[in-house]
CSV table of C-alpha atoms in Angstrom, one decimal:
chain,number,residue,atom,x,y,z
A,1,MET,CA,100.2,132.1,87.0
A,2,LEU,CA,100.4,131.9,83.1
A,3,ALA,CA,97.5,129.4,83.1
A,4,HIS,CA,95.3,131.7,85.0
A,5,VAL,CA,96.0,134.7,82.6
A,6,PHE,CA,95.6,132.3,79.7
A,7,ARG,CA,92.2,131.1,81.0
A,8,ASN,CA,91.0,134.8,81.4
A,9,TRP,CA,91.9,135.5,78.0
A,10,ILE,CA,89.8,132.5,76.6
A,11,GLN,CA,87.0,133.7,78.7
A,12,ILE,CA,87.1,137.3,77.2
A,13,ALA,CA,87.7,135.9,73.8
A,14,LEU,CA,84.6,133.7,74.0
A,15,LEU,CA,82.5,136.6,75.2
A,16,LEU,CA,83.6,138.9,72.4
A,17,PHE,CA,82.8,136.0,69.9
A,18,LEU,CA,79.3,135.6,71.4
A,19,ALA,CA,78.7,139.1,71.3
A,20,VAL,CA,79.6,139.4,67.5
A,21,ILE,CA,77.6,136.5,66.3
A,22,ALA,CA,74.7,137.3,68.3
A,23,SER,CA,74.8,141.1,67.9
A,24,SER,CA,71.0,141.1,67.3
A,25,ILE,CA,70.7,140.3,71.1
A,26,PRO,CA,71.1,143.2,73.2
A,27,ILE,CA,73.9,143.0,75.9
A,28,ALA,CA,72.7,144.9,78.9
A,29,VAL,CA,74.1,145.9,82.5
A,30,ASP,CA,71.4,145.2,85.3
A,31,GLN,CA,71.1,147.2,88.4
A,32,ARG,CA,73.6,145.0,90.2
A,33,SER,CA,76.5,145.7,87.9
A,34,SER,CA,76.2,142.6,85.9
A,35,LEU,CA,76.7,141.9,82.2
A,36,LYS,CA,73.8,140.2,80.6
A,37,TRP,CA,73.7,138.5,77.1
A,38,GLY,CA,70.6,136.6,76.4
A,39,PRO,CA,70.2,134.1,79.4
A,40,CYS,CA,73.9,134.5,80.4
A,41,ILE,CA,75.0,136.6,83.3
A,42,TRP,CA,78.5,137.9,84.0
A,43,VAL,CA,78.6,138.9,87.7
A,44,ARG,CA,80.6,142.0,88.3
A,45,ASP,CA,81.1,143.5,91.8
A,46,ARG,CA,78.0,141.8,93.4
A,47,LYS,CA,78.0,141.6,97.2
A,48,CYS,CA,76.2,138.9,99.3
A,49,PRO,CA,73.5,138.3,100.0
A,50,ASP,CA,72.5,137.8,96.3
A,51,SER,CA,68.9,137.0,95.4
A,52,ASP,CA,70.3,134.9,92.5
A,53,ILE,CA,71.8,132.6,95.0
A,54,LYS,CA,69.4,130.8,97.4
A,55,PHE,CA,69.4,128.5,100.4
A,56,PHE,CA,67.0,125.9,101.2
A,57,LEU,CA,66.9,123.8,104.6
A,58,PHE,CA,65.4,120.3,105.0
A,59,THR,CA,65.7,118.5,108.1
A,60,SER,CA,63.9,115.6,109.8
A,61,ARG,CA,61.0,118.1,110.9
A,62,ASN,CA,60.4,119.1,107.2
A,63,PRO,CA,61.9,116.3,105.2
A,64,SER,CA,60.1,117.4,101.9
A,65,GLU,CA,58.9,121.0,102.4
A,66,ARG,CA,61.9,123.2,102.2
A,67,GLN,CA,62.6,126.3,104.3
A,68,CYS,CA,63.9,129.4,102.6
A,69,ILE,CA,66.9,130.5,104.4
A,70,TYR,CA,67.8,134.2,104.4
A,71,VAL,CA,71.4,135.0,105.3
A,72,ASP,CA,72.9,138.5,105.6
A,73,SER,CA,75.8,140.2,107.1
A,74,THR,CA,74.7,139.6,110.7
A,75,TRP,CA,73.0,136.9,112.6
A,76,GLU,CA,70.1,139.4,113.6
A,77,LYS,CA,69.5,140.3,109.7
A,78,SER,CA,69.4,136.4,109.0
A,79,ASN,CA,66.5,134.1,109.7
A,80,ILE,CA,68.3,131.0,110.7
A,81,SER,CA,67.3,131.3,114.4
A,82,THR,CA,63.6,131.1,113.3
A,83,SER,CA,64.3,127.9,110.9
A,84,TYR,CA,64.4,124.2,111.8
A,85,PHE,CA,68.3,124.5,111.9
A,86,ASN,CA,69.7,122.4,115.0
A,87,PRO,CA,73.3,123.1,115.8
A,88,LEU,CA,73.6,119.7,117.5
A,89,HIS,CA,73.0,117.9,114.3
A,90,PRO,CA,75.7,117.4,111.6
A,91,THR,CA,75.4,120.1,108.6
A,92,LYS,CA,75.4,119.3,104.8
A,93,ILE,CA,75.7,121.8,102.3
A,94,ILE,CA,74.9,120.5,98.9
A,95,ILE,CA,75.9,122.4,95.7
A,96,HIS,CA,74.7,121.4,92.2
A,97,GLY,CA,76.5,122.0,89.0
A,98,TYR,CA,76.3,123.6,85.7
A,99,ASN,CA,72.9,123.6,83.6
A,100,SER,CA,71.3,122.2,86.7
A,101,ASP,CA,69.5,123.0,89.9
A,102,MET,CA,68.9,121.7,93.5
A,103,TYR,CA,66.1,119.4,92.1
A,104,LEU,CA,68.5,117.3,90.2
A,105,ASN,CA,67.1,113.7,90.9
A,106,SER,CA,70.3,112.1,92.4
A,107,LEU,CA,70.4,115.2,94.8
A,108,ILE,CA,66.8,114.9,96.0
A,109,GLU,CA,67.4,111.2,96.7
A,110,MET,CA,70.5,112.1,98.6
A,111,ARG,CA,68.4,114.3,100.8
A,112,ASP,CA,65.9,111.4,101.4
A,113,GLU,CA,68.8,108.9,102.3
A,114,TYR,CA,70.4,111.4,104.8
A,115,LEU,CA,67.2,112.1,106.6
A,116,GLN,CA,66.3,108.1,106.8
A,117,ARG,CA,69.7,107.6,108.2
A,118,GLY,CA,69.6,110.1,110.9
A,119,ASP,CA,69.2,113.8,111.9
A,120,TYR,CA,70.9,116.5,109.8
A,121,ASN,CA,70.8,119.9,108.5
A,122,LEU,CA,70.7,119.7,104.7
A,123,PHE,CA,71.3,123.2,103.2
A,124,PHE,CA,70.8,123.0,99.3
A,125,VAL,CA,72.3,125.8,97.4
A,126,ASP,CA,70.4,127.0,94.2
A,127,TRP,CA,72.5,129.1,91.8
A,128,SER,CA,70.9,127.9,88.6
A,129,TYR,CA,70.3,131.5,87.4
A,130,LEU,CA,73.9,132.0,87.4
A,131,GLY,CA,74.9,128.8,85.7
A,132,GLN,CA,72.5,128.3,82.8
A,133,SER,CA,73.3,126.8,79.4
A,134,PRO,CA,74.8,127.7,77.1
A,135,CYS,CA,76.8,130.0,79.4
A,136,TYR,CA,79.3,127.7,80.8
A,137,VAL,CA,82.2,130.3,80.5
A,138,MET,CA,80.2,132.8,82.6
A,139,ALA,CA,79.3,129.9,85.1
A,140,VAL,CA,82.9,129.4,85.8
A,141,HIS,CA,83.4,133.2,86.1
A,142,ASN,CA,80.5,133.3,88.8
A,143,ALA,CA,81.7,130.3,90.7
A,144,ASP,CA,83.8,132.6,92.9
A,145,HIS,CA,81.0,134.8,93.9
A,146,VAL,CA,78.7,131.8,94.5
A,147,GLY,CA,81.4,130.5,96.8
A,148,ALA,CA,81.6,133.8,98.6
A,149,CYS,CA,78.0,133.7,99.5
A,150,ILE,CA,78.0,130.2,100.5
A,151,ALA,CA,81.0,131.3,102.9
A,152,GLN,CA,78.6,134.1,104.4
A,153,LEU,CA,76.1,131.1,105.3
A,154,ILE,CA,78.9,129.3,106.9
A,155,HIS,CA,79.9,132.3,109.0
A,156,ARG,CA,76.3,132.7,110.3
A,157,LEU,CA,76.2,128.9,111.1
A,158,LEU,CA,79.4,129.3,113.1
A,159,GLU,CA,77.9,131.8,115.4
A,160,THR,CA,75.8,128.9,116.8
A,161,GLU,CA,79.1,127.2,117.8
A,162,THR,CA,78.4,124.3,115.2
A,163,THR,CA,81.7,123.1,113.3
A,164,ASP,CA,80.4,119.9,111.9
A,165,ILE,CA,80.1,121.1,108.3
A,166,HIS,CA,80.6,119.1,105.2
A,167,LEU,CA,80.3,120.4,101.6
A,168,ILE,CA,79.1,118.3,98.8
A,169,GLY,CA,79.7,119.5,95.4
A,170,PHE,CA,78.8,117.9,92.0
A,171,SER,CA,80.6,118.8,88.8
A,172,LEU,CA,81.0,122.7,88.7
A,173,GLY,CA,79.6,122.7,92.1
A,174,GLY,CA,82.8,120.6,93.2
A,175,GLN,CA,84.8,123.5,92.1
A,176,VAL,CA,82.8,126.0,93.8
A,177,THR,CA,83.7,124.5,97.1
A,178,ASN,CA,87.3,125.7,96.5
A,179,TYR,CA,85.9,129.3,96.5
A,180,VAL,CA,83.9,128.7,99.6
A,181,ALA,CA,86.8,127.5,101.5
A,182,LYS,CA,88.7,130.6,100.2
A,183,HIS,CA,86.2,132.9,101.5
A,184,ALA,CA,85.3,131.0,104.8
A,185,LYS,CA,89.0,131.7,106.1
A,186,PRO,CA,90.3,131.7,108.6
A,187,PHE,CA,87.7,128.9,109.4
A,188,ARG,CA,89.1,125.5,107.9
A,189,ILE,CA,86.0,123.4,106.7
A,190,PRO,CA,86.2,120.0,108.0
A,191,ARG,CA,85.3,118.2,105.1
A,192,ILE,CA,84.6,118.6,101.2
A,193,THR,CA,83.5,115.8,99.0
A,194,GLY,CA,83.8,116.4,95.2
A,195,LEU,CA,81.6,114.4,93.0
A,196,ASP,CA,83.4,114.3,89.6
A,197,PRO,CA,84.7,117.9,89.7
A,198,ALA,CA,84.3,119.7,86.5
A,199,LEU,CA,87.2,119.7,83.9
A,200,PRO,CA,86.6,122.3,81.2
A,201,LEU,CA,88.4,125.7,81.9
A,202,TYR,CA,90.1,124.0,85.0
A,203,ILE,CA,93.1,122.5,83.2
A,204,GLY,CA,96.5,123.8,84.4
A,205,VAL,CA,95.0,126.6,86.7
A,206,GLY,CA,96.5,127.0,90.2
A,207,ASN,CA,95.2,125.6,93.4
A,208,ASP,CA,93.6,128.8,94.4
A,209,GLU,CA,91.3,128.3,91.5
A,210,LYS,CA,90.2,124.7,91.8
A,211,LEU,CA,89.4,122.1,94.5
A,212,ASP,CA,92.6,120.7,96.1
A,213,PRO,CA,93.6,119.2,99.5
A,214,SER,CA,94.2,122.5,100.9
A,215,ASP,CA,90.8,123.4,100.9
A,216,ALA,CA,89.7,121.5,103.9
A,217,LEU,CA,90.8,119.1,106.8
A,218,PHE,CA,89.7,116.3,104.5
A,219,VAL,CA,89.0,116.4,100.9
A,220,ASP,CA,87.5,113.2,99.2
A,221,VAL,CA,86.8,113.2,95.5
A,222,LEU,CA,84.9,110.6,93.3
A,223,HIS,CA,86.0,110.4,89.7
A,224,THR,CA,83.5,108.9,87.2
A,225,ASN,CA,83.9,110.8,83.9
A,226,ALA,CA,87.6,111.8,83.8
A,227,LEU,CA,89.1,113.5,80.9
A,228,VAL,CA,85.7,114.3,79.5
A,229,GLN,CA,83.5,116.3,81.8
A,230,GLY,CA,85.5,115.5,85.1
A,231,LYS,CA,89.1,115.9,86.1
A,232,VAL,CA,91.3,113.0,86.0
A,233,GLU,CA,94.2,114.5,88.1
A,234,ARG,CA,93.9,114.0,91.9
A,235,CYS,CA,92.1,116.6,93.8
A,236,GLY,CA,91.8,115.5,97.3
A,237,HIS,CA,93.3,113.5,100.1
A,238,ALA,CA,91.5,110.5,98.9
A,239,ASP,CA,90.6,110.1,95.2
A,240,PHE,CA,88.3,107.2,94.1
A,241,TYR,CA,88.3,106.1,90.4
A,242,PHE,CA,85.0,104.1,89.9
A,243,ASN,CA,85.5,101.5,86.9
A,244,GLY,CA,88.7,103.3,85.8
A,245,GLY,CA,87.1,106.9,86.2
A,246,ILE,CA,86.0,107.5,82.6
A,247,LEU,CA,82.9,105.7,81.6
A,248,GLN,CA,80.7,103.7,83.8
A,249,PRO,CA,79.1,100.2,83.0
A,250,GLY,CA,75.3,100.3,82.2
A,251,CYS,CA,75.6,103.9,80.6
A,252,TRP,CA,75.6,102.4,77.2
A,253,SER,CA,71.9,100.8,77.3
A,254,ASN,CA,68.5,102.3,76.6
A,255,GLY,CA,69.8,104.9,74.4
A,256,GLN,CA,71.5,106.9,77.2
A,257,ASN,CA,74.4,109.3,76.4
A,258,PRO,CA,77.2,107.5,78.1
A,259,ILE,CA,79.1,110.7,78.8
A,260,VAL,CA,76.4,112.4,80.5
A,261,CYS,CA,75.3,109.2,82.4
A,262,SER,CA,78.8,108.5,83.5
A,263,HIS,CA,79.2,112.0,84.8
A,264,HIS,CA,76.0,111.6,86.7
A,265,ARG,CA,77.0,108.5,88.1
A,266,ALA,CA,79.1,110.4,90.8
A,267,PRO,CA,76.1,111.7,92.9
A,268,ASP,CA,74.4,108.3,92.2
A,269,TYR,CA,77.3,106.5,93.9
A,270,TYR,CA,77.5,108.8,96.6
A,271,MET,CA,73.7,108.9,97.2
A,272,GLU,CA,73.8,105.0,97.6
A,273,SER,CA,76.7,105.0,99.8
A,274,ILE,CA,74.7,106.9,102.6
A,275,ARG,CA,72.9,103.9,103.7
A,276,SER,CA,74.7,101.1,101.7
A,277,PHE,CA,75.4,97.8,103.8
A,278,ARG,CA,77.7,96.5,101.3
A,279,GLY,CA,79.6,99.9,100.5
A,280,PHE,CA,82.0,101.0,97.9
A,281,TRP,CA,85.5,99.7,98.6
A,282,GLY,CA,88.6,100.5,96.5
A,283,TRP,CA,92.0,99.1,96.7
A,284,GLN,CA,95.1,101.5,96.5
A,285,CYS,CA,97.0,102.5,93.3
A,286,GLU,CA,99.9,104.7,93.3
A,287,SER,CA,99.1,106.6,90.2
A,288,TYR,CA,96.6,106.8,87.4
A,289,ILE,CA,99.6,106.0,85.1
A,290,ASN,CA,100.3,103.0,87.1
A,291,TYR,CA,96.6,102.0,86.5
A,292,LEU,CA,96.7,102.6,82.7
A,293,LEU,CA,100.0,100.4,82.6
A,294,GLY,CA,98.0,97.6,84.3
A,295,PHE,CA,100.1,97.6,87.4
A,296,CYS,CA,97.2,98.2,89.8
A,297,ARG,CA,95.7,94.7,90.5
A,298,PRO,CA,93.4,94.2,93.2
A,299,THR,CA,94.8,94.0,96.9
A,300,ASP,CA,93.4,93.7,100.1
A,301,ILE,CA,94.5,97.1,101.2
A,302,LEU,CA,90.9,98.4,101.0
A,303,ARG,CA,89.2,101.8,102.0
A,304,GLU,CA,85.6,102.7,101.7
A,305,ALA,CA,84.2,105.7,99.6
A,306,GLY,CA,81.4,107.9,100.0
A,307,GLU,CA,79.5,109.2,103.1
A,308,ASN,CA,81.4,106.6,105.4
A,309,CYS,CA,84.9,107.4,104.0
A,310,LYS,CA,87.3,107.9,107.1
A,311,ASN,CA,89.0,111.3,107.2
A,312,THR,CA,92.3,109.5,107.7
A,313,THR,CA,92.2,108.0,104.3
A,314,ARG,CA,95.0,109.1,101.9
A,315,GLY,CA,95.9,108.0,98.5
A,316,MET,CA,94.4,106.9,95.1
A,317,PHE,CA,91.6,104.0,94.9
A,318,LEU,CA,90.1,102.0,92.3
A,319,ILE,CA,86.5,100.7,92.9
A,320,ASN,CA,84.2,98.3,90.7
A,321,THR,CA,80.5,98.6,90.6
A,322,ASN,CA,77.4,96.9,89.3
A,323,PRO,CA,76.0,98.3,86.0
A,324,ASN,CA,72.8,99.1,87.7
A,325,MET,CA,71.4,99.7,91.2
A,326,PRO,CA,72.5,98.6,93.6
A,327,PHE,CA,75.7,99.8,92.3
A,328,ALA,CA,77.7,98.7,95.5
A,329,MET,CA,79.6,95.5,95.3
A,330,GLY,CA,81.1,95.6,98.7
A,331,LYS,CA,84.8,94.5,99.3
A,332,TRP,CA,86.1,92.2,96.4
A,333,THR,CA,87.8,90.0,98.9
A,334,ASP,CA,84.5,89.0,100.3
A,335,ILE,CA,83.0,88.4,96.8
A,336,LEU,CA,85.9,85.9,96.2
A,337,SER,CA,85.2,84.2,99.5
A,338,ASN,CA,81.4,83.8,98.8
A,339,THR,CA,82.3,82.1,95.3
A,340,GLY,CA,83.9,79.4,97.3
A,341,LEU,CA,87.7,80.3,96.8
A,342,LYS,CA,89.8,79.3,99.8
A,343,SER,CA,91.3,82.1,101.8
A,344,ASN,CA,94.8,80.6,101.3
A,345,LEU,CA,94.3,81.2,97.4
A,346,ILE,CA,93.5,84.8,98.0
A,347,GLU,CA,96.4,85.2,100.1
A,348,GLU,CA,98.6,83.6,97.5
A,349,TYR,CA,97.1,85.8,94.7
A,350,LEU,CA,97.8,88.9,96.9
A,351,ALA,CA,101.2,88.1,98.2
A,352,PRO,CA,103.3,89.6,95.3
A,353,ILE,CA,101.2,92.8,95.5
A,354,LYS,CA,102.1,93.1,99.2
A,355,ARG,CA,105.7,92.5,99.0
A,356,LYS,CA,106.6,94.9,96.0
A,357,ASN,CA,105.3,97.7,93.8
A,358,PRO,CA,104.7,95.8,90.4
A,359,LEU,CA,106.0,98.9,88.4
A,360,GLN,CA,109.3,99.0,90.5
A,361,ASP,CA,109.5,95.1,90.0
A,362,GLU,CA,109.5,95.7,86.2
A,363,LEU,CA,112.0,98.6,86.2
A,364,ASP,CA,114.1,97.4,88.8
A,365,GLN,CA,114.8,93.7,88.4
A,366,TRP,CA,117.9,93.8,90.3
A,367,GLY,CA,116.8,95.6,93.3
A,368,LYS,CA,118.8,98.7,93.0
A,369,LEU,CA,116.2,101.0,94.0
A,370,ASP,CA,115.6,99.3,97.5
A,371,GLY,CA,118.6,100.8,98.8
A,372,ASN,CA,121.2,103.4,97.3
A,373,PHE,CA,122.8,102.9,94.2
A,374,ASN,CA,125.5,100.2,95.1
A,375,ASN,CA,123.2,98.5,97.8
A,376,ILE,CA,125.6,99.7,100.6
A,377,MET,CA,124.0,100.5,103.9
A,378,ASN,CA,123.3,104.0,104.7
A,379,PHE,CA,125.3,104.8,108.0
A,380,PRO,CA,127.7,107.4,109.1
A,381,THR,CA,131.2,106.3,108.5
A,382,PRO,CA,134.7,107.8,109.8
A,383,LEU,CA,136.3,106.6,106.6
A,384,PRO,CA,137.1,108.9,103.5
A,385,GLN,CA,134.1,109.9,101.1
A,386,ASP,CA,136.2,111.5,98.6
A,387,PRO,CA,135.9,110.0,95.1
A,388,ALA,CA,139.3,111.0,94.3
A,389,ASN,CA,140.7,108.9,97.2
A,390,ASP,CA,141.5,105.4,96.5
A,391,GLU,CA,140.0,104.3,99.9
A,392,TRP,CA,136.6,105.8,98.9
A,393,VAL,CA,134.3,103.2,100.3
A,394,TYR,CA,131.7,103.1,97.8
A,395,PHE,CA,134.2,102.2,94.9
A,396,SER,CA,137.1,100.8,96.6
A,397,GLN,CA,137.5,97.3,98.0
A,398,HIS,CA,139.8,98.5,100.7
A,399,GLY,CA,137.3,100.9,101.9
A,400,THR,CA,134.4,98.5,101.8
A,401,LYS,CA,136.9,96.2,103.9
A,402,ARG,CA,137.6,98.8,106.4
A,403,ILE,CA,133.8,99.5,106.7
A,404,THR,CA,133.3,95.8,107.4
A,405,GLU,CA,136.0,95.7,110.0
A,406,HIS,CA,134.7,99.0,111.7
A,407,LEU,CA,131.2,97.6,111.9
A,408,PHE,CA,132.2,94.1,113.1
A,409,GLY,CA,134.6,95.5,115.7
A,410,THR,CA,131.6,97.6,117.0
A,411,LEU,CA,129.2,94.7,117.0
A,412,LEU,CA,132.0,92.5,118.7
A,413,ASP,CA,132.8,94.9,121.4
A,414,GLU,CA,129.1,95.2,122.4
A,415,THR,CA,128.8,91.3,122.3
A,416,LEU,CA,131.8,90.7,124.5
A,417,GLU,CA,130.8,93.5,126.8
A,418,ARG,CA,127.4,91.9,127.3
A,419,GLN,CA,128.8,88.5,127.7
A,420,ARG,CA,131.4,89.8,130.3
A,421,ASN,CA,128.6,91.5,132.2
A,422,ASP,CA,126.7,88.1,132.2
A,423,ILE,CA,129.8,86.3,133.8
A,424,GLU,CA,130.2,89.0,136.5
A,425,ASP,CA,126.3,88.8,137.3
A,426,ASN,CA,126.1,85.1,137.3
A,427,SER,CA,129.1,84.4,139.3
A,428,LEU,CA,129.2,86.9,142.0
A,429,GLN,CA,126.5,88.5,144.1
A,430,ALA,CA,126.5,92.3,143.6
A,431,GLY,CA,128.0,94.3,146.6
A,432,SER,CA,129.5,91.1,148.2
A,433,PHE,CA,133.2,91.5,147.1
A,434,ASP,CA,135.5,94.5,146.6
A,435,ASP,CA,137.1,94.9,143.1
A,436,GLY,CA,140.1,92.7,144.1
A,437,GLU,CA,137.9,89.9,145.2
A,438,LYS,CA,135.9,90.0,142.0
A,439,LEU,CA,138.9,89.7,139.9
A,440,GLN,CA,140.2,86.8,142.1
A,441,ALA,CA,136.8,85.0,141.9
A,442,LEU,CA,136.7,85.4,138.1
A,443,THR,CA,140.2,83.8,137.7
A,444,GLU,CA,139.5,80.9,139.8
A,445,LYS,CA,136.3,80.3,138.2
A,446,SER,CA,137.8,80.4,134.6
A,447,ALA,CA,140.7,78.1,135.8
A,448,ASN,CA,138.2,75.3,136.4
A,449,GLU,CA,136.3,75.7,132.9
A,450,PRO,CA,137.3,74.9,129.3
A,451,HIS,CA,139.0,77.8,127.6
A,452,ASN,CA,136.7,80.6,127.0
A,453,PRO,CA,137.5,83.3,124.5
A,454,ILE,CA,136.1,85.9,126.8
A,455,GLN,CA,139.2,85.4,128.8
A,456,ASP,CA,141.3,86.4,126.1
A,457,HIS,CA,139.3,89.7,125.6
A,458,ILE,CA,139.5,90.4,129.3
A,459,THR,CA,143.2,89.8,129.6
A,460,ASN,CA,144.2,91.5,126.3
A,461,PRO,CA,141.2,93.0,124.6
A,462,ILE,CA,143.1,94.6,121.6
A,463,ILE,CA,145.1,91.8,120.5
A,464,TYR,CA,141.9,89.5,120.7
A,465,ARG,CA,140.0,92.1,118.8
A,466,GLU,CA,142.2,92.3,116.0
A,467,LYS,CA,142.6,88.6,115.8
A,468,VAL,CA,138.8,87.9,115.6
A,469,ILE,CA,138.1,90.8,113.0
A,470,THR,CA,141.2,89.7,110.8
A,471,GLU,CA,139.9,86.1,110.7
A,472,TYR,CA,136.3,87.3,110.1
A,473,VAL,CA,137.1,89.5,107.3
A,474,LYS,CA,139.3,86.9,105.7
A,475,ASN,CA,136.5,84.4,105.7
A,476,ILE,CA,133.9,86.8,104.2
A,477,THR,CA,136.3,88.7,101.8
A,478,GLY,CA,139.3,86.5,101.1
A,479,TYR,CA,141.7,89.0,102.1
A,480,GLU,CA,144.7,88.1,103.9
A,481,ASP,CA,146.1,91.4,105.1
A,482,THR,CA,144.6,93.8,107.5
A,483,PHE,CA,144.4,97.3,108.2
A,484,PRO,CA,144.8,99.6,111.4
A,485,LEU,CA,141.4,99.6,113.1
A,486,PRO,CA,139.6,102.8,113.5
A,487,GLN,CA,140.0,104.5,116.7
A,488,ASN,CA,136.8,104.4,118.8
C-alpha cells in the first residue's frame, strides 16, 4: 500500500516538474477528458472502445494484410463475426511496450513464425499513441486503461466459446497483461507470457499493479535485462533467466547499445522458440541469490522455455544461448554428449547436484537441516515433552532410551506376530482343526524342532519381550538398567 502511494506521488511530482520546465508548451484537456502535454497523454475517465487502442488480426488467410478489428460493448456492435477469426484455432494477443508499436521487428517475425507453424488467430494491440517517448510516467499510468480495452476484446471472443487465449507482452506490455487479467475477471486467462517485464516504476508495488502468478492459470517469464529495464524478481510460475538475465552475449558488437539490445533479446528468443528444433532448455536454480553466489551449476533437471513451455513448469531456470542467431543451443547435456564425453562422466558430474542443494551443503556441513535440530525422528511419543522434566526425550539420555525401547518393542511385537501367523499358516490347514487341536499341533511341532524363540513369546510374551528389548538397548546404548515399558 505504501509503495503504491509512493509511486503515485512520484508520478504527480514528475508531471508538475515537466509542466514547470516546459511552461511554454500548453497543457490541454481533450474531448475525452485526457490531460495532454506535448506528445504525452494522461488518460482520465476514458471508456472502451478507445480509438487510441487498436486491434489488428492476422491469420493464415491474411498472413501479411492486417484486418482492423473493432470491439464494442456487445457482439453485434463489434466486427469480429465478419473477420477471419476462427474460434477453433488458438488465439494469441501480442502487446508491445513503451515507445514502440506493433511493427517492432521481432513482433512481426513472431507473427511469421506462428503462421508457418500452424493456424492461429494473432491479435496485435497497438497502443503506441498512449505510450510515446518521453512520456514513460504517463505510459505506466495508461497501462490500466489499455488492459481494460484488451479485456473487452477477450469478453467478445469468449462469446464464440473459444477459451484457448494466450497473452504475450513485451516490456511495459508485459505489465499491461496484469491489468488485462484484472479487467477480464471472472474469466481466468489460461496463459500469460512476459517478455522481460518492465522494471521502472514497478519496484515494490503490490501484485494488483504488476504481473504475477495470480494473473493467469500459467505465467511464464523470460528475463534478459534484469535490474536495468526488466524486473529481476520472479514474476511467474516459471521464470527463465537467459545468460544470467542481465546482459546478453553478442550485444556488445557493431556499436550496439548493450542495454537496449539485451532488453530486446526477450522477444527475439521467444520468436525463435516457436519453430526451433533445438529449443531453449534451462536447468533449475532455487533463487537468484543462489545463482549470484555460484551455487547453480548445470543439472539434468531441464525445462523448455518459450512457446513450447509446459504449463506444469514451476520454478526458476537458467539458460545459456549463442551470441547470434540461431540463439538456441538445445539441452546442454546433449552438447556434452556430442563432444565425445561419456555418459558416465556426465552422471558423475551431476551426482552431487542431484543429492543435495549446494548452498545447504555449505551452510549445513553436519546435516542438521536434514531433520529437526537434534536429528531425532519426528514421530508422536507417549513420553514427556516438557523441557523441565528430566526425562524430556530431546535432551535426556533416559528419555531417548525409553523412546528406543518403545519403538523397538512395537517393531518386535509386529515381527513376532507375523512369524507366529506364518507358523500357524504353514503348519495347519485353515479350518481343519478347532482351537484345542491347533494348540496341540503347535506344541507337538515345536517339541520336535530346535528351540525357537517364538515359543517363548507364545508361552510368556511379556517376559520374553522385556528380555529382548533389554538386551537390544544394552547393546546399542551401553545401559545395564531398564525401565518399565510403556503400556500399549
